[in-house]
XYZ file of C-alpha atoms in Angstrom:
651
model
C 216.974 -148.890 -29.277
C 215.142 -147.482 -26.378
C 212.499 -144.927 -26.990
C 212.962 -141.294 -26.129
C 212.288 -140.619 -22.488
C 208.946 -138.897 -22.307
C 208.292 -135.875 -20.214
C 206.247 -135.911 -17.043
C 202.734 -134.585 -16.543
C 202.072 -131.038 -17.631
C 205.341 -130.927 -19.556
C 204.964 -129.445 -23.012
C 206.474 -130.283 -26.383
C 205.585 -127.328 -28.544
C 205.978 -126.153 -32.093
C 205.554 -122.718 -33.555
C 203.746 -121.838 -36.742
C 206.165 -122.912 -39.445
C 208.289 -125.431 -38.330
C 240.193 -174.216 -21.778
C 241.407 -176.499 -23.174
C 238.750 -179.215 -23.459
C 238.964 -181.986 -20.926
C 239.954 -185.109 -22.791
C 238.712 -187.537 -20.154
C 235.509 -189.317 -20.881
C 234.120 -188.712 -17.432
C 234.563 -184.953 -17.713
C 232.895 -184.932 -21.130
C 229.890 -186.768 -19.711
C 229.757 -184.353 -16.782
C 229.814 -181.382 -19.123
C 226.925 -182.822 -21.126
C 224.896 -183.399 -17.983
C 225.617 -179.905 -16.726
C 224.620 -178.396 -20.067
C 221.365 -180.309 -20.085
C 220.697 -179.235 -16.513
C 221.291 -175.615 -17.517
C 218.829 -175.920 -20.394
C 216.172 -177.448 -18.142
C 216.689 -174.815 -15.462
C 216.479 -172.060 -18.096
C 213.168 -173.433 -19.325
C 211.757 -173.728 -15.801
C 212.830 -170.204 -14.947
C 211.394 -168.844 -18.187
C 208.047 -170.455 -17.389
C 207.887 -169.683 -13.680
C 210.026 -166.675 -12.845
C 209.597 -164.532 -15.943
C 205.809 -164.448 -15.703
C 206.152 -163.285 -12.114
C 208.436 -160.455 -13.165
C 206.186 -159.612 -16.068
C 203.189 -159.526 -13.749
C 204.799 -156.654 -11.860
C 204.904 -154.548 -14.986
C 201.512 -155.894 -16.048
C 199.834 -154.346 -13.037
C 201.340 -151.022 -14.010
C 200.084 -151.506 -17.555
C 196.526 -152.104 -16.485
C 196.666 -149.064 -14.253
C 197.653 -146.643 -17.003
C 196.451 -147.930 -20.341
C 193.237 -147.088 -22.067
C 191.006 -150.207 -22.277
C 190.910 -150.124 -26.088
C 194.647 -149.688 -26.602
C 196.680 -152.535 -28.041
C 200.399 -153.179 -28.157
C 202.471 -150.285 -29.488
C 199.562 -147.848 -29.254
C 198.864 -144.656 -27.313
C 195.873 -142.375 -26.953
C 196.079 -138.848 -28.328
C 193.395 -136.259 -27.562
C 193.459 -133.297 -29.947
C 191.986 -130.114 -28.438
C 191.134 -127.429 -30.992
C 190.558 -123.877 -29.723
C 190.547 -122.337 -33.206
C 187.403 -120.958 -34.784
C 187.645 -123.407 -37.685
C 188.099 -127.145 -37.969
C 191.540 -128.660 -38.486
C 192.801 -131.846 -40.095
C 195.361 -133.990 -38.253
C 197.804 -136.083 -40.325
C 200.836 -138.173 -39.406
C 203.956 -139.697 -40.916
C 206.440 -142.168 -39.443
C 210.020 -140.948 -39.223
C 211.084 -144.337 -40.612
C 209.069 -143.649 -43.768
C 211.393 -142.027 -46.326
C 209.841 -139.261 -48.465
C 206.327 -140.401 -47.615
C 202.923 -138.816 -47.929
C 201.170 -137.804 -44.737
C 198.310 -140.093 -43.775
C 195.124 -138.612 -42.422
C 194.401 -139.250 -38.758
C 191.120 -137.347 -38.554
C 189.343 -133.991 -38.452
C 188.753 -131.958 -35.284
C 185.766 -129.542 -35.311
C 186.133 -125.847 -34.539
C 186.180 -124.723 -30.917
C 182.903 -123.825 -29.230
C 184.236 -120.498 -28.009
C 187.050 -118.909 -26.017
C 188.316 -121.446 -23.518
C 185.933 -124.114 -24.854
C 187.920 -126.336 -27.215
C 186.454 -129.220 -29.173
C 188.184 -132.546 -28.554
C 188.615 -135.766 -30.535
C 190.444 -138.913 -29.395
C 192.800 -140.777 -31.715
C 194.997 -143.857 -31.423
C 198.618 -143.395 -32.567
C 201.518 -145.798 -33.099
C 204.373 -145.900 -30.591
C 206.866 -148.055 -32.511
C 208.732 -145.123 -34.055
C 208.797 -141.376 -33.753
C 206.052 -139.779 -35.841
C 205.487 -136.267 -37.162
C 202.049 -134.734 -36.640
C 200.839 -132.152 -39.152
C 197.933 -129.794 -38.441
C 196.214 -128.232 -41.458
C 193.246 -125.914 -41.725
C 190.546 -127.604 -43.770
C 189.071 -124.626 -45.660
C 192.235 -123.662 -47.560
C 194.579 -126.589 -46.791
C 197.061 -124.333 -45.012
C 199.707 -125.978 -42.843
C 199.343 -124.566 -39.340
C 202.052 -126.476 -37.509
C 204.171 -129.604 -37.608
C 205.443 -131.368 -34.502
C 207.627 -134.525 -34.196
C 207.033 -136.701 -31.136
C 207.750 -140.247 -29.965
C 204.714 -141.507 -28.087
C 205.075 -144.164 -25.408
C 203.086 -147.379 -25.276
C 199.717 -147.072 -23.462
C 200.378 -143.437 -22.635
C 197.720 -140.718 -22.752
C 198.599 -137.445 -24.476
C 196.896 -134.188 -25.386
C 197.680 -132.037 -28.413
C 196.551 -128.437 -27.938
C 196.004 -126.228 -30.968
C 195.728 -122.574 -29.875
C 195.922 -119.092 -31.332
C 198.864 -117.003 -30.192
C 197.776 -113.911 -28.297
C 200.226 -111.489 -29.857
C 199.707 -112.547 -33.451
C 197.528 -114.509 -35.783
C 199.867 -117.506 -35.576
C 198.974 -120.940 -34.235
C 200.731 -122.746 -31.417
C 200.729 -126.548 -31.119
C 201.930 -128.335 -27.998
C 201.815 -131.923 -26.720
C 201.091 -132.612 -23.044
C 201.671 -135.960 -21.324
C 198.505 -136.679 -19.335
C 199.473 -140.176 -18.182
C 202.946 -141.635 -18.360
C 203.460 -144.584 -20.711
C 204.590 -147.991 -19.548
C 208.111 -149.239 -20.149
C 207.493 -152.108 -22.551
C 211.177 -153.021 -22.558
C 211.287 -154.194 -18.932
C 210.395 -157.816 -19.910
C 213.423 -157.893 -22.246
C 215.677 -156.663 -19.454
C 214.285 -159.243 -17.015
C 214.713 -162.073 -19.541
C 218.261 -160.985 -20.345
C 219.227 -160.855 -16.668
C 217.747 -164.313 -16.042
C 219.633 -165.939 -18.918
C 222.819 -164.057 -18.038
C 222.535 -165.220 -14.427
C 222.036 -168.818 -15.541
C 225.095 -168.604 -17.794
C 227.130 -167.155 -14.923
C 225.981 -169.872 -12.512
C 226.837 -172.534 -15.072
C 230.305 -171.069 -15.682
C 231.047 -170.826 -11.948
C 229.709 -174.338 -11.357
C 231.900 -175.703 -14.121
C 234.985 -174.087 -12.594
C 234.130 -175.369 -9.126
C 233.525 -178.875 -10.439
C 236.947 -178.814 -12.050
C 238.632 -178.515 -8.659
C 240.183 -181.803 -7.503
C 238.906 -181.382 -3.957
C 235.323 -180.929 -5.090
C 235.483 -183.815 -7.543
C 237.025 -186.070 -4.922
C 234.348 -185.139 -2.409
C 231.540 -185.854 -4.877
C 233.084 -189.160 -5.882
C 233.475 -190.224 -2.249
C 229.884 -189.313 -1.432
C 228.507 -191.115 -4.440
C 230.618 -194.258 -4.383
C 230.028 -197.541 -2.616
C 231.961 -198.445 0.520
C 234.560 -200.631 -1.130
C 237.797 -201.592 0.509
C 239.860 -199.631 -1.968
C 237.698 -196.579 -1.408
C 238.163 -196.949 2.369
C 241.897 -197.113 1.947
C 241.846 -194.081 -0.312
C 239.759 -192.178 2.195
C 242.475 -192.830 4.825
C 245.480 -192.129 2.652
C 243.876 -189.428 0.547
C 242.516 -189.599 -2.952
C 244.884 -191.017 -5.481
C 245.875 -188.713 -8.257
C 246.677 -190.122 -11.639
C 249.610 -188.347 -13.207
C 249.635 -188.601 -16.963
C 252.816 -189.836 -18.588
C 255.338 -187.205 -19.538
C 254.852 -188.041 -23.166
C 251.262 -186.836 -22.933
C 252.531 -183.347 -22.218
C 255.234 -183.117 -24.843
C 253.773 -184.971 -27.794
C 251.083 -183.183 -29.807
C 247.851 -185.077 -30.374
C 247.587 -186.730 -33.748
C 245.913 -184.556 -36.332
C 242.639 -185.885 -37.644
C 241.557 -184.621 -41.008
C 237.908 -185.092 -40.107
C 238.048 -182.932 -36.985
C 234.973 -180.702 -36.924
C 235.347 -177.036 -36.006
C 232.944 -176.264 -33.176
C 232.964 -172.576 -34.074
C 231.157 -173.254 -37.360
C 228.334 -175.170 -35.682
C 228.210 -172.562 -32.917
C 227.886 -169.753 -35.461
C 225.183 -171.698 -37.303
C 223.418 -172.380 -34.015
C 223.434 -168.708 -33.018
C 221.885 -167.779 -36.352
C 219.307 -170.562 -36.088
C 218.258 -169.805 -32.501
C 217.724 -166.118 -33.301
C 215.850 -167.110 -36.468
C 213.512 -169.399 -34.509
C 212.931 -166.687 -31.895
C 212.045 -163.970 -34.408
C 209.910 -166.359 -36.479
C 207.885 -167.155 -33.369
C 207.273 -163.437 -32.899
C 210.189 -162.037 -30.890
C 207.857 -160.737 -28.195
C 206.127 -158.616 -30.859
C 208.863 -155.974 -30.598
C 209.436 -154.051 -33.808
C 213.212 -154.599 -33.811
C 212.650 -158.375 -33.822
C 210.643 -158.003 -37.041
C 211.956 -157.382 -40.537
C 212.590 -153.790 -41.523
C 209.789 -152.339 -43.631
C 212.208 -151.386 -46.426
C 215.706 -149.895 -46.140
C 217.742 -150.543 -42.999
C 218.401 -153.411 -40.620
C 216.778 -154.995 -37.588
C 217.810 -158.077 -35.604
C 215.502 -160.212 -37.746
C 217.350 -159.141 -40.913
C 220.702 -160.490 -39.722
C 220.197 -164.196 -39.269
C 219.167 -165.598 -42.668
C 222.229 -164.206 -44.526
C 224.461 -165.542 -41.756
C 222.896 -168.966 -42.191
C 223.568 -168.769 -45.942
C 227.142 -167.647 -45.220
C 227.965 -170.543 -42.901
C 226.358 -172.955 -45.381
C 228.949 -171.806 -47.923
C 231.736 -172.379 -45.396
C 230.496 -175.912 -44.763
C 230.405 -176.605 -48.512
C 234.124 -175.849 -48.824
C 235.087 -178.097 -45.903
C 232.798 -181.009 -46.778
C 233.704 -181.148 -50.485
C 237.405 -181.023 -49.640
C 237.012 -183.857 -47.139
C 235.011 -185.999 -49.574
C 237.499 -185.459 -52.396
C 240.359 -186.495 -50.121
C 238.335 -189.570 -49.161
C 238.235 -190.603 -52.822
C 234.791 -189.438 -53.921
C 234.431 -188.410 -57.555
C 233.210 -185.000 -58.627
C 230.314 -186.532 -60.532
C 229.058 -188.360 -57.458
C 229.327 -185.184 -55.400
C 227.431 -183.276 -58.084
C 224.614 -185.829 -57.962
C 224.460 -185.477 -54.166
C 224.334 -181.687 -54.419
C 221.486 -181.819 -56.950
C 219.524 -184.322 -54.858
C 219.995 -182.353 -51.662
C 218.922 -179.115 -53.336
C 215.842 -180.831 -54.733
C 214.926 -182.133 -51.275
C 215.288 -178.682 -49.711
C 213.152 -177.135 -52.433
C 210.381 -179.737 -52.070
C 210.315 -179.395 -48.270
C 210.119 -175.625 -48.608
C 207.236 -175.713 -51.092
C 205.170 -178.594 -49.728
C 205.946 -178.856 -45.996
C 206.459 -175.377 -44.545
C 204.592 -173.287 -47.089
C 202.870 -170.285 -45.421
C 199.755 -170.955 -47.525
C 198.803 -173.652 -45.017
C 197.478 -170.796 -42.878
C 194.706 -170.427 -45.469
C 193.827 -174.122 -45.569
C 194.835 -176.928 -47.923
C 197.412 -176.120 -50.574
C 196.126 -175.237 -54.010
C 198.175 -174.578 -57.129
C 196.344 -171.360 -58.005
C 197.780 -169.555 -54.942
C 200.801 -171.674 -53.997
C 203.799 -169.576 -52.955
C 206.821 -170.856 -54.867
C 209.757 -168.868 -53.382
C 210.755 -169.297 -49.738
C 213.612 -169.646 -47.280
C 214.464 -173.294 -47.975
C 213.982 -172.710 -51.690
C 216.525 -169.879 -51.510
C 218.903 -172.144 -49.564
C 218.466 -174.913 -52.139
C 219.287 -172.633 -55.060
C 222.282 -171.049 -53.342
C 223.613 -174.428 -52.227
C 223.344 -175.923 -55.708
C 225.121 -173.085 -57.512
C 227.910 -172.640 -54.953
C 228.495 -176.403 -54.669
C 228.803 -176.617 -58.457
C 231.263 -173.720 -58.506
C 233.350 -175.355 -55.794
C 233.355 -178.696 -57.585
C 234.672 -176.827 -60.609
C 237.774 -175.564 -58.803
C 238.135 -177.555 -55.554
C 241.382 -179.384 -54.881
C 241.554 -182.714 -53.127
C 245.045 -182.199 -51.709
C 245.936 -178.851 -50.181
C 249.311 -177.807 -48.868
C 249.460 -175.429 -45.965
C 250.479 -172.069 -47.373
C 253.732 -170.634 -46.082
C 254.095 -166.948 -45.408
C 257.299 -166.890 -47.463
C 255.498 -167.261 -50.785
C 254.941 -163.947 -52.558
C 251.462 -165.024 -53.641
C 250.370 -166.210 -50.185
C 248.363 -163.060 -49.314
C 245.975 -163.778 -52.202
C 246.285 -167.555 -52.555
C 242.760 -168.268 -51.333
C 241.522 -165.971 -54.101
C 243.932 -166.736 -56.961
C 243.579 -170.523 -56.853
C 239.832 -170.257 -57.477
C 239.685 -167.449 -60.025
C 237.312 -169.323 -62.422
C 234.673 -169.545 -59.677
C 235.203 -165.894 -58.775
C 234.802 -164.949 -62.435
C 231.421 -166.724 -62.542
C 230.261 -164.956 -59.382
C 231.359 -161.574 -60.718
C 229.448 -162.200 -63.954
C 226.342 -163.089 -61.928
C 226.712 -159.858 -59.987
C 227.066 -157.865 -63.214
C 223.828 -159.515 -64.358
C 222.113 -158.422 -61.110
C 223.332 -154.845 -61.534
C 222.221 -154.732 -65.169
C 218.732 -156.095 -64.490
C 218.273 -153.928 -61.412
C 219.299 -150.632 -62.969
C 218.655 -151.098 -66.711
C 215.597 -153.314 -67.079
C 212.582 -151.235 -68.180
C 209.631 -151.660 -65.801
C 206.200 -150.504 -67.046
C 204.961 -147.296 -65.383
C 208.044 -147.163 -63.142
C 211.365 -145.307 -63.386
C 214.294 -147.394 -64.581
C 216.538 -148.453 -61.717
C 213.871 -147.839 -59.068
C 214.765 -149.387 -55.674
C 211.941 -147.947 -53.597
C 208.963 -149.528 -51.825
C 206.179 -147.874 -53.799
C 202.999 -147.246 -51.846
C 203.086 -143.899 -50.047
C 206.873 -143.724 -50.408
C 208.504 -141.281 -52.819
C 205.524 -138.959 -52.302
C 203.156 -141.577 -53.698
C 204.419 -141.215 -57.275
C 205.138 -144.927 -57.822
C 202.395 -146.720 -55.913
C 202.645 -150.032 -57.797
C 206.416 -150.096 -58.303
C 207.373 -152.012 -55.142
C 210.869 -153.420 -55.577
C 211.353 -152.090 -59.097
C 212.879 -154.707 -61.403
C 212.937 -157.396 -58.682
C 209.183 -157.211 -58.166
C 208.515 -156.962 -61.905
C 210.553 -160.112 -62.693
C 208.742 -162.100 -59.992
C 205.329 -160.990 -61.223
C 206.358 -161.829 -64.776
C 207.844 -165.282 -64.071
C 205.794 -166.450 -61.088
C 202.570 -164.464 -61.138
C 201.229 -162.393 -58.253
C 199.305 -165.305 -56.714
C 202.488 -167.359 -56.341
C 204.324 -164.643 -54.388
C 204.319 -163.556 -50.767
C 201.103 -161.644 -50.157
C 202.012 -159.736 -46.969
C 205.438 -158.114 -47.408
C 206.919 -156.051 -44.598
C 206.669 -152.932 -46.791
C 202.948 -152.798 -46.022
C 203.606 -151.911 -42.381
C 204.975 -148.399 -42.933
C 204.711 -147.753 -46.669
C 201.167 -149.093 -47.122
C 202.068 -150.932 -50.330
C 199.284 -152.587 -52.285
C 200.831 -155.275 -54.474
C 202.455 -158.601 -53.472
C 206.209 -158.701 -53.159
C 208.438 -161.680 -52.319
C 211.679 -161.083 -50.362
C 212.914 -164.516 -51.528
C 212.266 -163.729 -55.180
C 214.199 -164.607 -58.323
C 216.498 -161.592 -58.693
C 217.573 -161.571 -55.052
C 218.707 -165.194 -55.411
C 221.735 -163.951 -57.334
C 222.965 -162.037 -54.315
C 222.234 -164.960 -51.989
C 224.671 -166.923 -54.176
C 227.227 -164.183 -53.544
C 226.604 -164.461 -49.796
C 227.099 -168.239 -49.846
C 230.204 -167.844 -52.003
C 231.722 -165.420 -49.500
C 231.090 -168.101 -46.887
C 232.835 -170.548 -49.209
C 235.763 -168.147 -49.217
C 235.899 -168.377 -45.419
C 236.062 -172.148 -45.768
C 238.961 -171.885 -48.221
C 240.831 -169.701 -45.742
C 240.359 -172.355 -43.047
C 241.621 -175.064 -45.400
C 244.700 -173.224 -46.615
C 245.756 -171.819 -43.236
C 244.512 -174.695 -41.082
C 247.700 -174.855 -38.986
C 247.934 -171.075 -38.565
C 245.056 -169.783 -36.400
C 246.471 -166.251 -36.379
C 246.542 -166.219 -40.173
C 242.944 -167.451 -40.317
C 241.778 -164.707 -37.965
C 243.748 -162.013 -39.753
C 242.315 -163.112 -43.123
C 238.798 -163.057 -41.687
C 239.407 -159.568 -40.359
C 240.828 -158.323 -43.667
C 237.845 -159.662 -45.585
C 235.443 -158.189 -43.044
C 237.013 -154.745 -43.178
C 237.195 -154.794 -46.993
C 233.520 -155.657 -47.279
C 232.712 -152.973 -44.715
C 234.471 -150.355 -46.848
C 232.484 -151.480 -49.899
C 229.259 -151.181 -47.896
C 230.176 -147.703 -46.704
C 230.745 -146.612 -50.302
C 227.542 -148.166 -51.653
C 225.346 -146.746 -48.892
C 227.192 -143.439 -48.340
C 226.924 -144.407 -44.650
C 223.194 -143.626 -44.709
C 219.972 -145.604 -44.610
C 218.169 -144.205 -47.641
C 220.479 -141.871 -49.557
C 223.156 -144.254 -50.819
C 223.772 -145.611 -54.297
C 222.446 -149.020 -53.189
C 220.792 -148.950 -49.750
C 220.933 -151.894 -47.365
C 217.680 -153.709 -48.069
C 216.658 -157.208 -46.998
C 213.584 -157.307 -49.246
C 215.740 -156.710 -52.311
C 218.744 -158.633 -51.006
C 220.682 -155.665 -52.340
C 224.428 -155.784 -52.976
C 225.108 -153.536 -49.975
C 222.942 -155.814 -47.804
C 225.146 -158.775 -48.730
C 228.445 -156.934 -48.232
C 227.293 -155.511 -44.883
C 226.064 -158.833 -43.512
C 229.122 -160.662 -44.867
C 231.293 -158.079 -43.089
C 229.485 -158.843 -39.839
C 229.738 -162.589 -40.515
C 233.518 -162.577 -41.057
C 234.125 -160.578 -37.887
C 231.703 -162.635 -35.775
C 233.110 -165.924 -37.084
C 236.611 -164.697 -36.261
C 235.586 -163.961 -32.666
C 233.803 -167.296 -32.219
C 236.706 -169.181 -33.800
C 239.131 -167.456 -31.429
C 237.026 -168.158 -28.340
C 235.827 -171.679 -29.146
C 238.491 -173.382 -31.270
C 241.709 -171.501 -30.511
C 241.573 -170.731 -26.790
C 238.847 -173.221 -25.793
C 237.281 -170.636 -23.481
C 233.779 -171.674 -24.499
C 232.417 -174.980 -25.764
C 229.782 -173.256 -27.892
C 226.926 -174.582 -25.741
C 223.998 -174.306 -25.961
C 224.101 -172.952 -29.539
C 226.374 -175.759 -30.683
C 223.593 -178.361 -30.422
C 220.972 -176.752 -32.702
C 223.832 -175.919 -35.054
C 224.481 -179.665 -35.389
C 220.845 -180.331 -36.325
C 219.926 -177.173 -38.185
C 217.548 -178.566 -40.814
C 215.557 -180.561 -38.260
C 215.220 -177.579 -35.917
C 214.203 -175.196 -38.678
C 211.640 -177.507 -40.263
C 210.387 -178.663 -36.858
C 209.832 -175.162 -35.507
C 207.769 -174.321 -38.597
C 205.690 -177.519 -38.576
C 204.940 -177.567 -34.820
C 204.569 -173.815 -34.421
C 200.949 -173.981 -33.243
C 201.379 -176.929 -30.874
C 202.039 -176.895 -27.130
C 204.559 -176.124 -25.610
C 205.518 -173.829 -28.459
C 202.253 -171.899 -28.283
C 199.318 -171.632 -25.907
C 196.339 -169.366 -25.311
C 197.472 -166.201 -23.555
C 195.475 -164.381 -20.914
C 196.426 -161.046 -22.502
C 197.356 -161.194 -26.153
C 198.219 -157.466 -26.135
C 201.094 -157.875 -23.703
C 204.695 -157.820 -24.870
C 205.633 -159.698 -21.691
C 203.385 -162.688 -22.412
C 204.474 -162.894 -26.043
C 208.115 -162.698 -24.997
C 207.688 -165.494 -22.431
C 205.940 -167.711 -24.946
C 208.558 -167.122 -27.652
C 211.483 -167.659 -25.263
C 209.972 -170.890 -23.939
C 209.388 -172.152 -27.486
C 212.945 -171.322 -28.525
C 214.384 -172.898 -25.364
C 212.400 -176.067 -26.075
C 214.083 -176.435 -29.447
C 217.494 -175.940 -27.857
C 216.706 -178.728 -25.368
C 215.379 -180.976 -28.138
C 218.542 -180.433 -30.173
C 220.658 -181.292 -27.112
C 218.754 -184.538 -26.517
C 219.135 -185.478 -30.170
C 222.844 -184.689 -29.987
C 223.209 -186.896 -26.920
C 221.457 -189.748 -28.725
C 223.591 -189.061 -31.822
C 220.526 -188.410 -33.959
C 221.189 -185.993 -36.808
C 218.920 -185.275 -39.751
C 221.060 -184.916 -42.829
C 219.721 -184.110 -46.263
């Protein structure tokens, strides 16, 4: 998502008037663990030592060009007015759908021919903006010009009278080139890619018999047998023939590494964006409709939770557990998640001690608790302890993973009908029925206090404004005024749907467990089907669809789109990690094995070293990126050490 390349000095932008198979040997497993830990340590050292050096190169360029008062994602704009009357400058972000223009300032009339009056303004560089120039006496639009300003750049907007007519010409000149704020991301990516490449090459080299023999000879004691081996050559143990022709015994409790790897990928990205993501806009949640990187990970985490529910309940039923005992465990686990979310990682701690009058009740763990409880209950309703592998000869095999669990699907469909009815039919005071917009300056400012429509109204009615999230992402672009909670009550229905689709993935794995190709094909079919539904609901647009993709609302199209991505991504990881053994899943596998501990820990220790420290320049993307990458890498290393010690926090 790179910004538009800006033109060089004295270049004008003008507008006219109107418009492997895993090694089974114990020694190799230990070596792989050591190598993985070494990679994590090296990555952390490089992130701390090398990345700041690379960032310093761009930092010197930043200090050379930027205006002293400019912050991140800001540029200086000087408006020069040569007209004989004052003009008003307004702006609107291109990411703001049907928004009112916001006033930037007024520029006095020119002093005379060739003597313009000038006023300096600070403008945002995150997205392309449209500048509007109006005459103040009669509110006449003189010109409108779209432009994407670059960070810490200096620009001039000239407002002149055309010589041959009474029209007005507006043009933007680049006085000083902006800095490339994306260089730190490129440097960080290259460093981590290089480390991954070195690790992969080192693993291949270590697998060579000659290299292993050399290392063993150098590190061993001078025993008689070793001396004999050094003369005759290293002995090579040939496995019995039966080891090559007999398949390994199947273990029902074998854990799929792809599931923990997928969960770990989601968790690592979630930790990174929660720590700030280098303060880049695409690592923050979208203001309203649309998707950013930050909007992907939570639904994926919910999805893989549903997959784990299917596998764990099936295993426990086969082990002899009763459904009542499993129901009690599900209720207790959900209660624990809810309590931790409300009392341990509540964002209200930023304001001091918790107090009931302003305690935020919804949250991420609370949403997980609710989704887990409902989906676990639905699975206990229909789960089977003994499953036969489905043969392709059966006429019902293409839909077996759906037909066997039709009562649960019926419940989910009824919940979705309830969501659609409340969203589009519930009357909301002073708001249009079925409103899905952000309010604020959106929709030409007609529905200022209608943020979220029915979803926001239900939360305010059931929870009260003081128990909701006070700083929603809609304030960034749409300048909304009222609280809105993205983990609210109505959106929880669609999070249940997301978890249930993950449960469906688990059922596919159970029914086709001896047919990897069938599992992958089913994942692909589900992914493509959900993608078609998303295309219909959104009309392949950001804002003009029947139901836009919206993380704040957890809209139906948001769930189908993210579930589509999840099925396809899980298929790829399953193929690479579990089928072909090309990748062990490291390092994401380790945080995926300890997900609750990593998530709660990164929230609780967010303000402690080494996860945060005082920066020399808090307005530098490079320094924020280094700090956030180091913090995330620390949690990966911690999860690896816990994995090595076999310490797992289970709720």
